[in-house]
Coordinates of C-alpha atoms in Angstrom, one line a residue:
X724 CA 1.8 -3.8 14.0
X725 CA 4.1 -1.6 12.0
X726 CA 3.8 -1.3 8.2
X727 CA 7.3 -2.7 7.7
X728 CA 6.4 -5.7 9.8
X729 CA 3.3 -6.4 7.7
X730 CA 5.2 -6.1 4.5
X731 CA 7.8 -8.4 6.0
X732 CA 5.2 -11.1 6.5
X733 CA 4.3 -10.8 2.8
X734 CA 7.9 -11.1 1.8
X735 CA 8.3 -14.2 3.9
X736 CA 5.4 -15.7 2.0
X737 CA 7.0 -14.7 -1.3
X738 CA 10.4 -16.2 -0.6
X739 CA 8.9 -19.4 0.8
X740 CA 6.3 -20.2 -1.7
X741 CA 7.8 -18.9 -5.0
X742 CA 10.5 -20.6 -7.1
X743 CA 11.7 -17.1 -8.0
X744 CA 15.3 -16.0 -7.9
X745 CA 16.8 -12.8 -9.2
X746 CA 18.7 -12.8 -12.5
X747 CA 22.3 -11.7 -12.4
X748 CA 22.5 -8.0 -13.0
X749 CA 25.7 -6.1 -13.7
X750 CA 25.9 -2.4 -13.9
X751 CA 26.7 -2.5 -17.6
X752 CA 24.8 0.8 -18.2
X753 CA 27.0 2.6 -15.8
X754 CA 29.6 3.4 -18.4
X755 CA 28.6 4.4 -21.9
X756 CA 29.5 6.7 -24.7
X757 CA 25.9 7.7 -25.6
X758 CA 23.4 9.4 -23.3
X759 CA 21.1 7.2 -21.2
X760 CA 17.6 6.5 -22.6
X761 CA 14.7 4.3 -21.6
X762 CA 15.2 2.4 -24.9
X763 CA 18.3 0.9 -23.3
X764 CA 16.3 -0.6 -20.5
X765 CA 13.9 -2.0 -23.0
X766 CA 16.7 -3.5 -25.0
X767 CA 18.2 -5.0 -21.9
X768 CA 14.8 -6.6 -21.0
X769 CA 14.5 -7.9 -24.5
X770 CA 18.0 -9.5 -24.2
X771 CA 17.1 -11.1 -20.9
X772 CA 14.0 -12.8 -22.4
X773 CA 16.0 -14.2 -25.2
X774 CA 17.9 -16.5 -22.8
X775 CA 16.8 -18.9 -20.2
X776 CA 16.1 -17.4 -16.8
X777 CA 19.2 -17.2 -14.6
X778 CA 18.6 -17.1 -10.8
X779 CA 20.4 -14.3 -9.0
X780 CA 22.5 -15.2 -5.9
X781 CA 21.4 -14.2 -2.4
X782 CA 23.1 -11.9 -0.1
X783 CA 25.5 -13.6 2.4
X784 CA 24.1 -15.9 5.0
X785 CA 24.7 -13.7 8.0
X786 CA 22.5 -11.0 6.4
X787 CA 19.7 -13.6 5.9
X788 CA 20.0 -15.1 9.4
X789 CA 19.2 -11.8 11.2
X790 CA 16.2 -11.6 13.5
X791 CA 13.6 -8.9 13.0
X792 CA 15.2 -6.9 15.9
X793 CA 18.6 -7.3 14.3
X794 CA 17.4 -5.9 11.1
X795 CA 15.6 -3.0 12.8
X796 CA 18.8 -2.1 14.7
X797 CA 20.2 -0.4 11.6
X798 CA 18.5 2.5 9.8
X799 CA 19.4 4.8 6.9
X800 CA 21.0 8.2 7.8
X801 CA 18.9 10.6 5.7
X802 CA 21.7 13.2 5.8
X803 CA 23.6 10.9 3.5
X804 CA 20.8 10.4 1.0
X805 CA 21.4 10.6 -2.7
X806 CA 21.5 14.3 -3.8
X807 CA 21.3 15.4 -0.1
X808 CA 24.1 17.8 -0.5
X809 CA 22.7 19.4 -3.6
X810 CA 19.8 21.8 -4.4
X811 CA 18.0 19.1 -6.4
X812 CA 14.3 18.7 -5.6
X813 CA 14.4 15.1 -4.4
X814 CA 16.5 12.9 -2.1
X815 CA 16.7 9.1 -2.3
X816 CA 17.1 6.9 0.7
X817 CA 18.1 3.2 0.7
X818 CA 16.9 0.1 2.5
X819 CA 19.1 -2.7 3.7
X820 CA 18.9 -6.2 2.2
X821 CA 18.7 -9.4 4.2
X822 CA 16.1 -11.0 6.5
X823 CA 13.0 -10.8 4.3
X824 CA 14.8 -9.4 1.3
X825 CA 17.2 -12.2 0.3
X826 CA 18.4 -10.7 -3.0
X827 CA 19.6 -7.1 -3.5
X828 CA 18.7 -4.6 -6.2
X829 CA 21.2 -2.3 -7.9
X830 CA 20.6 1.4 -7.9
X831 CA 22.0 3.8 -10.6
X832 CA 21.7 7.6 -10.8
X833 CA 21.4 9.4 -14.2
X834 CA 22.8 12.9 -14.4
X835 CA 22.8 14.7 -17.7
X836 CA 22.4 11.5 -19.6
X837 CA 25.3 9.7 -17.8
X838 CA 24.8 6.7 -15.5
X839 CA 26.6 6.2 -12.2
X840 CA 26.2 3.0 -10.2
X841 CA 25.5 3.6 -6.5
X842 CA 27.5 0.9 -4.8
X843 CA 26.4 -0.7 -1.5
X844 CA 27.7 1.3 1.5
X845 CA 26.9 0.1 5.0
X846 CA 28.4 3.3 6.4
X847 CA 25.3 5.1 5.2
X848 CA 23.3 3.4 7.9
X849 CA 23.4 4.1 11.6
X850 CA 23.2 1.3 14.2
X851 CA 22.3 0.7 17.8
X852 CA 24.5 -1.2 20.2
X853 CA 22.5 -4.5 19.6
X854 CA 23.2 -4.4 15.8
X855 CA 25.2 -7.6 14.8
X856 CA 28.4 -7.4 12.9
X857 CA 27.8 -8.2 9.2
X858 CA 30.0 -9.2 6.3
X859 CA 30.6 -6.6 3.6
X860 CA 31.7 -8.9 0.8
X861 CA 29.4 -10.9 -1.5
X862 CA 26.3 -10.2 -3.5
X863 CA 25.3 -7.0 -1.7
X864 CA 23.2 -4.1 -2.7
X865 CA 20.0 -2.4 -1.4
X866 CA 16.6 -3.9 -1.0
X867 CA 14.8 -0.8 -2.2
X868 CA 14.5 2.9 -2.3
X869 CA 12.5 5.7 -0.7
X870 CA 11.6 9.0 -2.4
X871 CA 11.5 12.3 -0.5
X872 CA 10.7 15.8 -1.6
X873 CA 8.9 19.0 -0.4
X874 CA 5.2 18.4 -1.0
X875 CA 3.3 18.8 2.3
X876 CA 5.6 21.0 4.5
X877 CA 7.9 23.9 3.5
X878 CA 11.7 23.4 3.7
X879 CA 11.4 19.7 4.5
X880 CA 11.7 16.7 2.3
X881 CA 9.2 14.1 3.4
X882 CA 8.8 10.6 2.2
X883 CA 5.9 9.7 -0.1
X884 CA 6.9 6.7 -2.2
X885 CA 8.8 3.4 -1.6
X886 CA 9.9 0.7 -4.0
X887 CA 10.8 -2.5 -2.0
X888 CA 10.3 -6.2 -2.4
X889 CA 9.6 -8.2 -5.6
X890 CA 7.9 -5.6 -7.9
X891 CA 6.0 -3.9 -5.1
X892 CA 5.8 -0.2 -4.6
X893 CA 3.5 2.1 -2.6
X894 CA 2.8 5.8 -2.3
X895 CA 0.7 8.3 -0.4
X896 CA -1.0 11.6 -0.8
X897 CA -0.2 14.6 1.4
X898 CA -2.7 13.7 4.2
X899 CA -2.4 9.9 4.0
X900 CA -0.5 7.1 5.7
X901 CA 0.9 4.1 3.9
X902 CA -1.6 1.4 3.1
X903 CA -2.1 -0.7 0.0
X904 CA 0.6 -1.5 -2.6
X905 CA 0.8 -1.7 -6.3
X906 CA 3.0 -4.2 -8.3
X907 CA 4.7 -4.1 -11.6
X908 CA 3.0 -7.3 -12.7
X909 CA 1.0 -10.2 -11.3
X910 CA 1.3 -13.8 -12.6
X911 CA -0.9 -16.7 -11.8
X912 CA -2.5 -15.1 -8.8
X913 CA -4.7 -17.6 -7.0
X914 CA -3.7 -20.5 -9.3
X915 CA -3.4 -24.0 -7.8
X916 CA 0.2 -24.4 -8.9
X917 CA 1.2 -21.2 -7.1
X918 CA 1.9 -17.6 -7.9
X919 CA 5.0 -16.3 -9.6
X920 CA 6.4 -13.0 -8.4
X921 CA 8.4 -11.0 -10.9
X922 CA 11.0 -8.7 -9.3
X923 CA 12.6 -5.4 -10.0
X924 CA 16.3 -6.0 -10.2
X925 CA 17.7 -2.5 -11.1
X926 CA 16.6 1.1 -10.7
X927 CA 17.8 4.1 -12.7
X928 CA 16.9 7.5 -11.1
X929 CA 17.0 10.6 -13.2
X930 CA 18.5 13.5 -11.3
X931 CA 15.9 16.2 -10.9
X932 CA 16.6 19.8 -11.5
X933 CA 16.1 22.3 -8.6
X934 CA 12.4 23.0 -8.2
X935 CA 11.4 20.1 -10.5
X936 CA 8.0 18.7 -9.4
X937 CA 8.2 15.2 -10.9
X938 CA 10.6 12.4 -10.4
X939 CA 11.5 9.8 -13.1
X940 CA 12.3 6.2 -12.1
X941 CA 13.2 3.4 -14.5
X942 CA 13.2 -0.2 -13.5
X943 CA 14.3 -3.5 -15.0
X944 CA 12.1 -6.5 -14.1
X945 CA 12.8 -10.2 -14.5
X946 CA 11.3 -13.6 -13.6
X947 CA 11.2 -17.2 -15.0
X948 CA 8.3 -16.3 -17.3
X949 CA 8.8 -12.7 -18.3
X950 CA 11.2 -9.7 -18.3
X951 CA 10.2 -6.1 -18.5
X952 CA 11.2 -2.4 -18.6
X953 CA 9.3 0.2 -16.6
X954 CA 9.3 4.0 -16.6
X955 CA 7.5 5.8 -13.7
X956 CA 6.8 9.5 -13.9
X957 CA 5.9 10.4 -10.3
X958 CA 4.3 13.6 -9.1
X959 CA 3.5 13.9 -5.4
X960 CA 0.8 16.2 -3.9
X961 CA -2.7 16.0 -2.5
X962 CA -2.8 12.8 -4.5
X963 CA 0.4 11.1 -5.7
X964 CA 0.0 10.6 -9.5
X965 CA 2.2 8.1 -11.4
X966 CA 2.3 7.6 -15.1
X967 CA 3.5 4.1 -15.8
X968 CA 4.9 2.8 -19.1
X969 CA 5.8 -0.9 -19.3
X970 CA 7.3 -3.1 -22.1
X971 CA 7.1 -6.8 -21.3
X972 CA 8.8 -9.8 -23.0
X973 CA 7.3 -13.2 -22.5
X974 CA 9.8 -16.1 -22.1
X975 CA 6.9 -18.6 -21.9
X976 CA 3.2 -18.5 -22.7
X977 CA 1.5 -16.2 -20.1
X978 CA -2.0 -17.6 -19.6
X979 CA -2.8 -15.7 -16.5
X980 CA -1.4 -12.1 -16.4
X981 CA -2.5 -9.4 -14.0
X982 CA -2.0 -5.8 -15.4
X983 CA -2.0 -2.8 -13.0
X984 CA -2.1 -5.1 -10.0
X985 CA -3.0 -3.8 -6.5
X986 CA -2.6 -5.6 -3.2
X987 CA -4.4 -4.7 0.0
X988 CA -5.8 -5.9 3.3
X989 CA -9.4 -6.5 4.4
X990 CA -9.9 -8.2 7.8
X991 CA -13.4 -7.2 8.9
X992 CA -16.2 -4.6 8.9
X993 CA -19.9 -4.7 9.8
X994 CA -20.6 -7.5 7.4
X995 CA -18.3 -10.0 9.2
X996 CA -17.6 -8.3 12.5
X997 CA -19.0 -11.3 14.5
X998 CA -16.0 -13.4 13.5
X999 CA -13.4 -11.3 15.3
X1000 CA -13.0 -10.7 19.0
X1001 CA -11.6 -7.2 18.6
X1002 CA -12.2 -3.8 20.2
X1003 CA -12.3 -2.0 16.8
X1004 CA -15.4 -1.8 14.6
X1005 CA -13.5 -2.4 11.4
X1006 CA -9.9 -3.2 10.3
X1007 CA -9.0 -2.8 6.6
X1008 CA -6.7 -0.8 4.3
X1009 CA -9.4 -0.9 1.5
X1010 CA -13.1 -1.6 1.8
X1011 CA -14.3 -1.9 -1.8
X1012 CA -13.4 -2.4 -5.5
X1013 CA -14.5 0.4 -7.7
X1014 CA -14.8 -0.2 -11.5
X1015 CA -15.8 2.1 -14.3
X1016 CA -16.3 -0.2 -17.2
X1017 CA -15.9 0.4 -20.9
X1018 CA -19.6 1.4 -21.2
X1019 CA -19.2 4.0 -18.4
X1020 CA -21.2 2.0 -15.8
X1021 CA -19.8 2.5 -12.3
X1022 CA -19.7 -0.6 -10.1
X1023 CA -19.0 -0.9 -6.4
X1024 CA -18.1 -4.3 -4.9
X1025 CA -17.6 -4.3 -1.1
X1026 CA -14.6 -6.4 -0.1
X1027 CA -14.8 -9.6 1.9
X1028 CA -12.6 -11.8 4.0
X1029 CA -14.0 -15.2 3.0
X1030 CA -13.6 -18.5 4.7
X1031 CA -12.3 -20.0 1.4
X1032 CA -10.4 -18.4 -1.5
X1033 CA -12.8 -16.7 -3.9
X1034 CA -12.1 -15.1 -7.3
X1035 CA -14.6 -12.7 -9.0
X1036 CA -14.3 -11.6 -12.6
X1037 CA -16.0 -8.5 -14.0
X1038 CA -15.9 -9.1 -17.8
X1039 CA -15.3 -5.9 -19.8
X1040 CA -13.7 -4.4 -22.9
X1041 CA -11.4 -1.3 -22.6
X1042 CA -12.2 -0.5 -19.0
X1043 CA -12.1 3.2 -18.1
X1044 CA -10.6 2.5 -14.6
X1045 CA -10.6 0.3 -11.5
X1046 CA -9.2 0.5 -8.1
X1047 CA -9.3 -0.4 -4.4
X1048 CA -11.0 2.4 -2.3
X1049 CA -11.0 3.4 1.4
X1050 CA -14.2 5.3 1.9
X1051 CA -14.3 5.2 5.7
X1052 CA -12.6 8.5 6.7
X1053 CA -13.4 9.0 10.4
X1054 CA -11.2 7.8 13.2
X1055 CA -14.3 6.4 14.9
X1056 CA -14.8 4.1 11.9
X1057 CA -11.9 2.1 13.2
X1058 CA -11.1 3.4 16.7
X1059 CA -7.5 2.7 16.1
X1060 CA -5.1 5.4 17.4
X1061 CA -2.0 3.7 16.0
X1062 CA -2.8 2.1 12.6
X1063 CA -4.7 5.2 11.3
X1064 CA -6.8 3.1 8.9
X1065 CA -9.0 6.1 8.2
X1066 CA -5.9 7.7 6.5
X1067 CA -5.1 4.9 4.2
X1068 CA -5.1 6.0 0.5
X1069 CA -7.3 4.7 -2.2
X1070 CA -5.7 3.7 -5.5
X1071 CA -7.2 4.2 -8.9
X1072 CA -5.8 2.6 -12.1
X1073 CA -6.6 4.5 -15.3
X1074 CA -5.6 2.6 -18.5
X1075 CA -4.1 4.8 -21.2
X1076 CA -5.1 3.4 -24.6
X1077 CA -7.1 0.3 -25.3
X1078 CA -6.6 -2.7 -23.1
X1079 CA -8.9 -4.9 -25.2
X1080 CA -11.1 -7.7 -23.9
X1081 CA -10.7 -9.2 -20.4
X1082 CA -11.9 -8.8 -16.9
X1083 CA -11.2 -6.8 -13.8
X1084 CA -10.3 -9.6 -11.4
X1085 CA -10.7 -9.6 -7.6
X1086 CA -8.9 -12.2 -5.5
X1087 CA -10.0 -12.5 -1.9
X1088 CA -7.9 -14.7 0.4
X1089 CA -8.9 -15.9 3.9
X1090 CA -6.9 -14.1 6.6
X1091 CA -7.1 -14.2 10.4
X1092 CA -4.7 -11.3 11.2
X1093 CA -4.2 -7.8 9.7
X1094 CA -0.5 -8.5 9.0
X1095 CA -1.5 -10.4 5.8
X1096 CA -2.3 -8.7 2.6
X1097 CA -5.2 -10.8 1.4
X1098 CA -6.8 -8.7 -1.4
X1099 CA -5.5 -8.5 -5.0
X1100 CA -7.2 -6.7 -7.9
X1101 CA -5.9 -6.4 -11.5
X1102 CA -6.9 -6.5 -15.2
X1103 CA -6.7 -9.9 -16.8
X1104 CA -6.5 -10.0 -20.6
X1105 CA -8.9 -12.5 -22.1
X1106 CA -6.3 -14.1 -24.4
X1107 CA -3.0 -15.5 -23.2
X1108 CA 0.2 -13.9 -24.3
X1109 CA 2.3 -16.2 -26.5
X1110 CA 5.9 -17.1 -25.7
X1111 CA 8.2 -14.6 -27.4
X1112 CA 5.5 -11.8 -27.5
X1113 CA 6.2 -8.2 -26.7
X1114 CA 3.6 -6.4 -24.7
X1115 CA 3.4 -2.6 -24.2
X1116 CA 1.0 -0.8 -21.9
X1117 CA 0.6 2.5 -20.2
X1118 CA -1.6 3.5 -17.3
X1119 CA -1.9 6.1 -14.6
X1120 CA -2.0 5.4 -10.8
X1121 CA -3.7 7.9 -8.5
X1122 CA -2.9 7.4 -4.8
X1123 CA -5.0 9.3 -2.3
X1124 CA -8.7 10.2 -2.4
X1125 CA -10.8 8.3 -4.9
X1126 CA -11.8 9.8 -8.2
X1127 CA -15.0 11.8 -8.4
X1128 CA -17.9 10.2 -10.1
X1129 CA -21.2 11.9 -11.0
X1130 CA -23.3 9.3 -9.2
X1131 CA -24.1 8.8 -5.5
X1132 CA -21.6 6.4 -3.8
X1133 CA -22.3 3.6 -1.4
X1134 CA -21.1 4.6 2.0
X1135 CA -21.8 1.4 3.9
X1136 CA -23.0 -2.2 3.6
X1137 CA -24.4 -4.1 6.5
X1138 CA -26.0 -7.6 6.8
X1139 CA -27.8 -9.6 9.4
X1140 CA -30.4 -12.3 10.0
X1141 CA -34.0 -11.3 9.8
X1142 CA -35.6 -11.0 13.3
X1143 CA -39.2 -11.0 12.3
X1144 CA -41.3 -12.6 9.6
X1145 CA -40.1 -15.2 7.2
X1146 CA -36.5 -16.6 7.6
X1147 CA -33.8 -15.0 5.6
X1148 CA -31.2 -12.3 5.7
X1149 CA -31.5 -8.5 5.6
X1150 CA -29.2 -6.3 3.5
X1151 CA -28.8 -2.6 4.2
X1152 CA -27.0 -0.2 1.9
X1153 CA -26.4 3.4 2.7
X1154 CA -26.0 5.9 -0.2
X1155 CA -24.4 9.3 0.3
X1156 CA -26.3 12.5 0.1
X1157 CA -26.7 13.8 -3.5
X1158 CA -28.7 16.3 -5.5
X1159 CA -30.4 13.4 -7.3
X1160 CA -32.1 12.5 -4.0
X1161 CA -33.4 16.1 -3.3
X1162 CA -37.1 15.3 -4.0
X1163 CA -37.2 12.1 -2.0
X1164 CA -39.6 12.1 1.1
X1165 CA -40.2 8.9 3.2
X1166 CA -43.5 7.3 2.6
X1167 CA -44.8 10.1 0.3
X1168 CA -45.3 10.5 -3.4
X1169 CA -41.8 12.0 -3.6
X1170 CA -40.2 8.5 -3.3
X1171 CA -41.7 7.7 -6.7
X1172 CA -38.9 9.8 -8.2
X1173 CA -36.6 6.9 -7.7
X1174 CA -36.8 3.3 -8.9
X1175 CA -35.3 0.5 -6.9
X1176 CA -33.6 -2.3 -8.9
X1177 CA -32.6 -5.3 -6.8
X1178 CA -31.9 -8.7 -8.3
X1179 CA -30.0 -12.0 -7.9
X1180 CA -29.4 -14.9 -10.3
X1181 CA -29.7 -17.3 -7.4
X1182 CA -32.6 -16.4 -5.2
X1183 CA -35.8 -14.3 -5.0
X1184 CA -35.3 -10.9 -3.3
X1185 CA -37.9 -8.8 -1.5
X1186 CA -38.9 -5.4 -2.9
X1187 CA -36.5 -2.8 -1.6
X1188 CA -37.5 -0.2 0.9
X1189 CA -35.9 3.3 0.7
X1190 CA -35.6 5.7 3.7
X1191 CA -33.9 9.0 4.3
X1192 CA -30.9 8.5 6.7
X1193 CA -30.9 11.6 8.9
X1194 CA -27.3 11.2 9.9
X1195 CA -25.9 11.2 6.4
X1196 CA -28.8 12.9 4.7
X1197 CA -28.5 10.2 2.1
X1198 CA -30.7 7.3 1.4
X1199 CA -30.8 3.8 2.9
X1200 CA -32.0 0.8 0.8
X1201 CA -33.0 -2.4 2.6
X1202 CA -34.1 -5.7 1.2
X1203 CA -34.1 -9.3 2.2
X1204 CA -33.5 -12.7 0.7
X1205 CA -33.5 -16.3 1.9
X1206 CA -30.3 -18.2 0.9
X1207 CA -31.8 -21.6 1.9
X1208 CA -29.0 -24.2 1.7
X1209 CA -26.9 -22.1 -0.7
X1210 CA -23.3 -21.6 0.1
X1211 CA -23.2 -18.2 -1.7
X1212 CA -25.6 -15.7 -3.3
X1213 CA -24.7 -13.0 -5.8
X1214 CA -26.7 -9.8 -5.4
X1215 CA -27.1 -6.6 -7.4
X1216 CA -28.8 -3.3 -6.5
X1217 CA -29.1 0.2 -8.1
X1218 CA -31.3 3.2 -7.8
X1219 CA -32.5 4.8 -11.0
X1220 CA -34.3 8.0 -11.9
X1221 CA -36.2 8.6 -15.1
X1222 CA -34.6 5.5 -16.5
X1223 CA -31.1 6.7 -15.8
X1224 CA -28.7 5.6 -13.1
X1225 CA -29.2 7.4 -9.8
X1226 CA -26.4 5.5 -7.9
X1227 CA -23.4 3.3 -8.7
X1228 CA -24.2 -0.4 -9.1
X1229 CA -23.8 -2.2 -5.8
X1230 CA -22.6 -5.8 -6.2
X1231 CA -22.2 -8.2 -3.4
X1232 CA -21.4 -11.9 -2.8
X1233 CA -23.0 -13.3 0.3
X1234 CA -21.3 -16.4 1.6
X1235 CA -22.6 -18.8 4.3

């Protein structure tokens, strides 16, 4: 299924389960006597939070009543993109509202400090013969924007970043295909009373100079509980790097906030392959959560598609980074010639400054189809934010290949029932080849160079067995445990050498 279709399913869920509506947004910054600055967006967000939340009206009904085929019958003409007839280094495309995007956003360009509102114009879109006639009056605007520039092919501006739907946005590196998304903010994810989805309502796009490498995007965000001002400094390339600055204003107490939130999809891999009648060996946009905590310890938690909602918290103080990674990079890992899951980007969040005490939080939601984004990861501060508080934060997003760490990575996790001996389950972990493993020889004294640390707070585990994997030239660790009648078991494993880490820490939650 296409990426737009998958995001559309997500948008349906947002509009049907959330009480959100957009606030009314005028283009008041479009005419001014002083040059534009991000401080104005912050002031506007502060002013919004000082008043009760005002829902923003939807686009006309005929726009909302379109079928998926109706909506797809119109597409943006890139020849008419913002700055297409200039020598500026970026072009901006627009997306139509309606269908899964009930409330439009307003787009403004900023040239030499002066703001110009970009009004809705349906003539910028081409249409097929089956496109229905639509009204052009009412609360119209665009549903989002797409950024294009020269970054992976000469003399051609290719897309690499999209902002569309709630506060969602996504980007790719030069050799990647769209996969997971980021969000401006997550609120009450997984809570029983339902999640709240803040939404970007306005974008201000700073006109780039000819040859300029970066693109600056400002955004205004609003929701019943919080408003916010965002500044994105975006640099495409082998990896797409975004520096994000956010200033948030709490209308109400915020007991459950997700900072730097990421959203992805995990359906199955070797650990739960038996649950899906599918020709492919794996289906996922991301396969694991990577964390570098405040003490410098590197954690790897393989993702799961549980039968029941599960939430994991990795308590920390001032994390150095976290993200959702896609480590499987061969076509044969997925055998999917259309979805190209092996080309999906990893996304690493690097806090700038101290984020204090809290927890990297992982939410895993049951899913039976790959159209549903069922994985959420974010930083949750330990203390709630009080009503009326102002929160500032900065962080860097790195879309593409995962960051390099000094320790051997986990390449694969597999699990199955023990065939021989005592009852129980067998866990198999493959670590990549690494100089730290150079002295290891199966069954000889060389294996004493490495210590195996396997543990669980719930069950006894067997002593681990290490073997050289001739295909990867790395090491395979295998151990077993008997869950008995337990519904879940937490497991931890790491290799150590001379008392120091010789691998990242593998964490796993087995569920019955």
